[in-house]
XYZ file of C-alpha atoms in Angstrom:
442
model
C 62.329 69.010 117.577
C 64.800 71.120 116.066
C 67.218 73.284 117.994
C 67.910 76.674 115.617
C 71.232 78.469 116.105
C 72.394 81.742 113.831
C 75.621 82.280 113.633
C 75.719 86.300 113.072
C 78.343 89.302 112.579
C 78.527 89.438 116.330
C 79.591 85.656 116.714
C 81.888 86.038 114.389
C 83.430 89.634 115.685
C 83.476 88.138 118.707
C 85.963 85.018 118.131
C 87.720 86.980 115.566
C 88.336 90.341 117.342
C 90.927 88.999 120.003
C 93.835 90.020 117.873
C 96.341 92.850 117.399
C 98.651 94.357 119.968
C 102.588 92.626 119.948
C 105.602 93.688 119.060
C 107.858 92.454 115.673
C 111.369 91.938 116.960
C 112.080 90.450 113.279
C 112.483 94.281 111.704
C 115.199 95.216 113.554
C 117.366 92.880 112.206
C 116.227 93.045 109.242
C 119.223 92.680 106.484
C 120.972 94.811 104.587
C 122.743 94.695 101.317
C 125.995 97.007 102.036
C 127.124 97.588 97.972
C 124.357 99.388 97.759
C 124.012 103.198 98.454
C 121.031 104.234 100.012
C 119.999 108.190 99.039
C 120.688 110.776 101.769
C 117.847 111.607 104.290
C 115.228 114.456 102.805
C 114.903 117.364 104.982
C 111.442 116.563 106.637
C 108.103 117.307 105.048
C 104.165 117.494 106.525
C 103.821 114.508 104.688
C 105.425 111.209 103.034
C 102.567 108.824 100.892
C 103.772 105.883 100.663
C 102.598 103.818 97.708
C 102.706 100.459 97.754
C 102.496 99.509 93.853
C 102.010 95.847 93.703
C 101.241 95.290 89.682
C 102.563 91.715 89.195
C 99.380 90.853 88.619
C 96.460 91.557 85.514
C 97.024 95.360 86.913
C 99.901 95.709 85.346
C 98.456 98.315 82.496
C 97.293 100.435 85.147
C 100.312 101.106 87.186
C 102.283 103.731 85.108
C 98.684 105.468 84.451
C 98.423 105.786 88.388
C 102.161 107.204 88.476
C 101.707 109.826 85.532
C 98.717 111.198 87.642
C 101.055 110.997 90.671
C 103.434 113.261 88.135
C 100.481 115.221 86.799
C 99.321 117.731 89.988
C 99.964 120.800 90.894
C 103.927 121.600 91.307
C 103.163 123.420 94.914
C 102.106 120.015 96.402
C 105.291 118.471 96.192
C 106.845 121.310 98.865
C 104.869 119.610 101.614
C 104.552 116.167 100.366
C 106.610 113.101 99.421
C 105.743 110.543 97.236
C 107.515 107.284 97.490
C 106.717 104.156 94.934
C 107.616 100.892 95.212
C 106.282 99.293 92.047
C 106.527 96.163 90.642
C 104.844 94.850 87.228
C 104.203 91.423 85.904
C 107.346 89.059 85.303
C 110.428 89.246 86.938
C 113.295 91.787 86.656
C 111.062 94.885 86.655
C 110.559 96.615 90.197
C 111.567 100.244 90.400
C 111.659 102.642 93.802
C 110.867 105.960 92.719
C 110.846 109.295 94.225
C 107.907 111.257 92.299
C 107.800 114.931 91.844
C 106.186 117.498 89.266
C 106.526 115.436 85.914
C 109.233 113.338 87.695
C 109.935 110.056 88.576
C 113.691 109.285 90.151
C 114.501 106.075 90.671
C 116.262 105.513 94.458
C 118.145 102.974 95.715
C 117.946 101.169 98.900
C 120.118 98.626 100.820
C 117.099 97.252 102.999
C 115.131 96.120 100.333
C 117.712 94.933 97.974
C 116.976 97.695 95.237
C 119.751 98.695 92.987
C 118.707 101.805 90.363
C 122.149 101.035 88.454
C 120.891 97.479 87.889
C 117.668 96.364 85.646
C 116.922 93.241 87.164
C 115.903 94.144 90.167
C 112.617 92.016 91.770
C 110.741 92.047 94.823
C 107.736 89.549 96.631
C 105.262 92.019 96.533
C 103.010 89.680 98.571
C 105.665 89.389 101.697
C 105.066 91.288 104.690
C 108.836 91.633 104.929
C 109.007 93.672 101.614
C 105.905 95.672 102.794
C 107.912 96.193 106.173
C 110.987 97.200 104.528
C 109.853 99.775 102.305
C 107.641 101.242 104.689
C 110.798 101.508 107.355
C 112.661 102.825 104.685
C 110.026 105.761 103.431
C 110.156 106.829 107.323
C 114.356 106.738 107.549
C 115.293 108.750 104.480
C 111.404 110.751 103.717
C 111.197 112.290 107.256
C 107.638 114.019 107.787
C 104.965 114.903 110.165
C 102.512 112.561 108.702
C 102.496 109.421 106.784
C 99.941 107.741 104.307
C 100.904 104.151 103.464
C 98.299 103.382 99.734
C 98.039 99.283 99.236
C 97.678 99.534 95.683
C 96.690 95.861 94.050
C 93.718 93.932 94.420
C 91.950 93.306 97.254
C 89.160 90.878 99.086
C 88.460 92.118 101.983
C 88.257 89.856 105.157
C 88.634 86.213 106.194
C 88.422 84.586 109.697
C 92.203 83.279 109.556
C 90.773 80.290 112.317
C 88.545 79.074 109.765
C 89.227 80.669 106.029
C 86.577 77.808 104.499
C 83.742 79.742 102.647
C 79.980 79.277 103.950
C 78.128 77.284 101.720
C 77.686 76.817 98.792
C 81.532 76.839 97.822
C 81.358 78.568 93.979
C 82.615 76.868 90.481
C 84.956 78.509 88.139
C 82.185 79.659 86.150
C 79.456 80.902 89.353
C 81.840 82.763 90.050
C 82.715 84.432 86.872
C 79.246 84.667 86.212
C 78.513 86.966 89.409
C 81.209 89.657 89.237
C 79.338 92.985 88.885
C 81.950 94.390 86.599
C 84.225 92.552 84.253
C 87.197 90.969 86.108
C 90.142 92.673 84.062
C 88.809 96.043 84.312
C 88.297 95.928 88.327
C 90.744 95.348 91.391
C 88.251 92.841 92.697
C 90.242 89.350 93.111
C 92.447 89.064 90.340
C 93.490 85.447 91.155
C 90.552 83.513 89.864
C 92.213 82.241 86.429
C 95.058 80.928 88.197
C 93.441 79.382 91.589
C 93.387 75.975 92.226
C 90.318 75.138 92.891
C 89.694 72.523 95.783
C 87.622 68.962 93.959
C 86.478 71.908 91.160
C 85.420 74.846 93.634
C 87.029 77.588 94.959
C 87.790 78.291 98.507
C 87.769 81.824 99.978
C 89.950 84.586 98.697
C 90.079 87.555 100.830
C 93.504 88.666 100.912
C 95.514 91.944 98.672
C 98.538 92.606 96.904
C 99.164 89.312 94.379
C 102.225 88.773 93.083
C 102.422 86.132 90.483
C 106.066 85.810 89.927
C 106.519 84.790 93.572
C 104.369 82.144 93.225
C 100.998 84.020 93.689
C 102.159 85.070 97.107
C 99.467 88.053 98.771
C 99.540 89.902 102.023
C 96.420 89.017 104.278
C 94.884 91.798 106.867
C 97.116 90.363 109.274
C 100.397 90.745 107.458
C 99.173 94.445 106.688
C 98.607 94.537 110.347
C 102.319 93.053 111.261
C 104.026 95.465 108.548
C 102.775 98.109 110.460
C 103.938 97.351 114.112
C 106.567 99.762 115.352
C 106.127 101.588 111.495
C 102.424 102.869 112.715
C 101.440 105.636 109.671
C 98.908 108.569 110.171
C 96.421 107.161 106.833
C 96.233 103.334 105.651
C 94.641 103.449 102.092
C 93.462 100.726 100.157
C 93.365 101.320 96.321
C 92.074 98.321 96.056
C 88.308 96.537 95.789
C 86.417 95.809 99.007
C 88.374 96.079 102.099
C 85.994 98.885 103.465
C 85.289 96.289 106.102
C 84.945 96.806 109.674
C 86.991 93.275 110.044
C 89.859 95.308 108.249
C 89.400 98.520 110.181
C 89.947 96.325 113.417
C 92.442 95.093 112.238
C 94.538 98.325 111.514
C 93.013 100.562 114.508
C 96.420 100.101 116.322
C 98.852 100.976 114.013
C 97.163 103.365 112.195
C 94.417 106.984 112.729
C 92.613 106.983 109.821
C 91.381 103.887 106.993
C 90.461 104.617 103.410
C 88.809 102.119 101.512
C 86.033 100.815 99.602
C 83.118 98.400 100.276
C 82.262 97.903 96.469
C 85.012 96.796 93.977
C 86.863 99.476 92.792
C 87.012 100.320 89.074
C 90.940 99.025 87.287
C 91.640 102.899 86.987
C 91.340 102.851 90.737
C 91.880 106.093 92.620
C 92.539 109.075 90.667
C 95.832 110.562 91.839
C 96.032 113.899 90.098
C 92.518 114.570 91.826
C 93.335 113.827 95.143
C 96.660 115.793 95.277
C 95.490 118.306 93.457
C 92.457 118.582 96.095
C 94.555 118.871 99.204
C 96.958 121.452 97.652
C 93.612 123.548 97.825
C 93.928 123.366 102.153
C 95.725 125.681 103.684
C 96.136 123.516 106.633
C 97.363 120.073 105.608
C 95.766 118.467 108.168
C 95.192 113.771 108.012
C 91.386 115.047 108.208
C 91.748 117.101 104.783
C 93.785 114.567 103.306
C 90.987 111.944 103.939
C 88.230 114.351 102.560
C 90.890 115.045 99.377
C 90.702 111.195 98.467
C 87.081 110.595 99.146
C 86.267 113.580 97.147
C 88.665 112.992 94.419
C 86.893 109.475 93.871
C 83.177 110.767 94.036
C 84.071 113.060 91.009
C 85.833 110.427 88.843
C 83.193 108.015 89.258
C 80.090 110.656 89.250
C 78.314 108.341 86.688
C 79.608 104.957 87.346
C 77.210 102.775 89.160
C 78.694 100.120 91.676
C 81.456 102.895 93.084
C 81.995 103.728 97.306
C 85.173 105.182 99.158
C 84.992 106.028 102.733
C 86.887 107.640 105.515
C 87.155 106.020 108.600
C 88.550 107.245 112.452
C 90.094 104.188 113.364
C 90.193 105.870 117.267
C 86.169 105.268 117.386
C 86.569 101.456 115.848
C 86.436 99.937 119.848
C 83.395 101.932 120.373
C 81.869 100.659 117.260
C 83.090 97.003 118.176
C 81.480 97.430 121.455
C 77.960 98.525 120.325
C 78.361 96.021 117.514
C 79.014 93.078 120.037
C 75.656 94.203 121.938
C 73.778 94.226 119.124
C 74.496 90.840 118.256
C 73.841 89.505 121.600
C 70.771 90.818 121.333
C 69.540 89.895 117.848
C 71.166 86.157 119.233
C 69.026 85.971 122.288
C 65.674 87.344 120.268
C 65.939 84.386 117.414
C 64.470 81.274 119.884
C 62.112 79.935 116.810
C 62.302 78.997 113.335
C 60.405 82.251 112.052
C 62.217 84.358 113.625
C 65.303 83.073 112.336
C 63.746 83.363 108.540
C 62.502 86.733 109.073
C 66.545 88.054 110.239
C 68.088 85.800 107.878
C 65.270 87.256 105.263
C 66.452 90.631 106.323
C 70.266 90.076 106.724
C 70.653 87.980 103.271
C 67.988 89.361 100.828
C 67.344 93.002 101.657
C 70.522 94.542 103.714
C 72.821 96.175 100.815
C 75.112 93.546 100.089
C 79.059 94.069 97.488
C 80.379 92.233 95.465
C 77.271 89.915 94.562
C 78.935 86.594 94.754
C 76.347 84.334 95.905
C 77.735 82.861 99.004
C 80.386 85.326 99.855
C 78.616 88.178 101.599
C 79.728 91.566 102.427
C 77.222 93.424 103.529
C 76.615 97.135 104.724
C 77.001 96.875 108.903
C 74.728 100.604 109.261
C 71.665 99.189 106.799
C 71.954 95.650 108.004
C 71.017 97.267 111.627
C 68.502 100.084 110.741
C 66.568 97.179 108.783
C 66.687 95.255 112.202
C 65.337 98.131 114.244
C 62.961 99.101 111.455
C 61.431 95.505 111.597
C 60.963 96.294 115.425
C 64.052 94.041 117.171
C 66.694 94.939 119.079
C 65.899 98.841 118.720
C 67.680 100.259 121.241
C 71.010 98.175 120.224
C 70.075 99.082 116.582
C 70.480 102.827 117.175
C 73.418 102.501 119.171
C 75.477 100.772 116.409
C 74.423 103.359 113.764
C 74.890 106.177 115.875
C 79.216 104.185 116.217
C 79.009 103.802 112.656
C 77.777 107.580 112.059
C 80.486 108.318 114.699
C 83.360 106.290 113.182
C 82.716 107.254 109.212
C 84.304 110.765 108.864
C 83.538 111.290 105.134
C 81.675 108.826 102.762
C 80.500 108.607 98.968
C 78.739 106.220 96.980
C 77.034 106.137 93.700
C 73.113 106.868 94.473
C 72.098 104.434 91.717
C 74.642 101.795 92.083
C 74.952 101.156 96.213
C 71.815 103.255 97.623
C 72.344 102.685 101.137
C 75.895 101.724 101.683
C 77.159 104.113 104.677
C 80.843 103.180 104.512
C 81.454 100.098 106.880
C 80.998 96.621 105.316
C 80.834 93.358 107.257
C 81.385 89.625 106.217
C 78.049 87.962 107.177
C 78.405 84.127 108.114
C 75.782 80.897 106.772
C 73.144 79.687 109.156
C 73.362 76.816 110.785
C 70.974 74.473 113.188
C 71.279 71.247 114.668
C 68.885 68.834 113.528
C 68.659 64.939 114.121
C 67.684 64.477 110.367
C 70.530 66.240 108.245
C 73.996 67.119 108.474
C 74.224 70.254 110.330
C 74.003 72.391 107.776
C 71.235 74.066 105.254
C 71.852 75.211 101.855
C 70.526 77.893 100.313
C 67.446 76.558 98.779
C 66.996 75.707 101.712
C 67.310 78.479 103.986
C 65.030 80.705 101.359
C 61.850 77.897 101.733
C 62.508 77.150 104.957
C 62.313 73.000 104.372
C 65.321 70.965 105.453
């Protein structure tokens, strides 16, 4: 007889949400470079965005784009907000650390990250958590403000479980994969990385990382990284311009070290966030508040994407994310402790895999949408009371959200990466594969 056992988002929040919290005593002591002069300190805004510009990669085309929009808005904005750059484009010899103001960029110097404006060689690892430290320490010493937005700008995979970063089955070829993007590859910031990966006896492992920098060997910041960058540098607004880390594994992640999360659970279009928009949009508040800010870059995205299918951005409160983890862990004891059979297991796997709106569409590598994957559960009549709980967190947690009607009908703005199924079974491996799971024969 066999013995069925699911392995669901709770599970896996539950052996993956143990981490955060520490301290980085590495900062500190971080060195300097003394021959170079670092600018004075700014007199202190409301605000310093902090854009981290990571284009050594097939983004390179759209990085000065971004920066001319950053350039483009309305002069006023620039009295209450900086805009720091550290960019870095394809090859080596090319990062720049700009100061950007009304159809300005001024290149800046700094000691901490080795940057010299005199020089034209200067080059970075985009994909180090020490450069992403670094610059972020130095935005805060010499760009004083009230608030601070830190912008991952690259591409981006959303989450992995760092204990066990193997992909559920089936692992993908070159060409599955290729095959199953839901744009084209170059004109997205999904993962950029698949031309160059090595793929493991001909198929790939899991990439869920951001911020690829070829020249240093394909080097790329993981959640966790993001996560460490930010200890003792905590910043008002973490944004991700950057495909599918609207993920309630990243928003964990961050909740510490950061209020607010902006992000996406779809890919997001190469052009990525439209700059000029979303300044231009919070000069219109009087009070220039994180809140307006959010609703500025959510906004700002919903009208440059108006009629392109496949397109979210949401806000998140990272101070309701424990609430959210809490309802979510209940639910998922309870959806465990209702699947004792083998139909019951097909109809939530039916549920979970085939109907819940899922990103990306990689067969195999499922994100899917936390708030539909539960009100399909407590439509279907389980778990109801958990059900509602976890969409009343999610309701609770998303401050502003947009997607395209057409493209992602019922995402709600928290993603979640959905494990395999797996049973034990005298008469096979341990494992199912998909053909499997769909016809229910083993």
């Amino acid at each position: 007889m066999k013995k069925f056992v699911i392995i669901t988002m709770g599970l896996l929040l539950l052996f993956s949400f143990a981490c955060g919290g520490g301290t980085n005593p590495a900062s500190p002591s971080l060195p300097t470079t003394p021959t170079i002069t670092d600018p004075p300190v700014s007199a202190a805004k409301t605000w310093t965005i902090m854009v981290y510009l990571a284009a050594d990669n097939d983004l390179e085309a759209f990085a000065q784009p971004d920066i001319n929009e950053m350039k483009a808005a309305n002069s006023t904005i620039y009295n209450d907000v900086n805009i720091i750059v550290l960019r870095d484009l394809r090859g080596a010899g090319n990062t720049k650390l700009l100061k950007i103001t009304a159809g300005n960029e001024e290149e800046l110097s700094s000691s901490t990250l080795g940057i010299d404006k005199t020089l034209t060689n200067n080059e970075v690892n985009m994909g180090s958590k020490y450069t992403l430290d670094k610059f972020i320490r130095y935005c805060k010493t010499y760009f004083p403000s009230t608030y601070t937005m830190l912008v991952i700008w690259n591409h981006g995979g959303g989450w992995r479980n760092a204990a066990n970063p193997q992909p559920i089955k089936p692992k993908l070829t070159y060409h599955e994969v290729r095959a199953n993007f839901r744009d084209n590859i170059s004109t997205t910031r999904s993962i950029n990385s698949i031309d160059k990966m090595k793929p493991t006896n001909g198929r790939f492992e899991t990439f869920k990382d951001a911020c690829w920098d070829e020249n240093s060997s394909n080097a790329y910041l993981g959640n966790y990284d993001i996560y460490w960058s930010l200890i003792g540098n905590a910043v008002t607004i973490v944004g991700f311009d950057a495909c599918l880390m609207g993920m309630i594994e990243t928003a964990y992640e961050v909740r510490t070290v950061a209020s607010y999360m902006i992000a996406s659970e779809e890919v997001i279009p190469g052009g990525g966030w439209n700059y000029t928009k979303l300044l231009n949009n919070f000069n219109g508040y009087g009070t220039k508040s994180p809140q307006n800010l959010c609703k500025s870059a959510v906004d700002a995205y919903a009208s440059e994407y108006a009629t392109r299918a496949g397109c979210t951005l949401s806000a998140i409160d990272l101070s309701k994310v424990n609430a959210l983890i809490s309802a979510l862990n209940n639910f998922s004891t309870a959806l465990v402790s209702y699947i004792d059979t083998q139909d019951k297991q097909f109809a939530i796997h039916d549920i979970l895999y085939n109907q819940t709106e899922d990103f990306f569409n990689i067969p195999g590598d499922n994100n899917i949408d936390l708030w539909d994957a539960a009100n399909r559960i407590g439509a279907s009549g389980v778990c109801t009371t958990q059900a509602a709980a976890l969409k009343t967190a999610i309701t609770n947690a998303v401050i502003n959200e947009w997607h395209h009607a057409s493209g992602n009908p019922n995402a709600h703005g928290l993603s979640i990466y959905l494990l395999t199924v797996f049973w034990n079974d005298a008469n096979s491996n341990g494992t199912i594969d998909a053909g499997e799971l769909v016809s229910g024969h083993s």
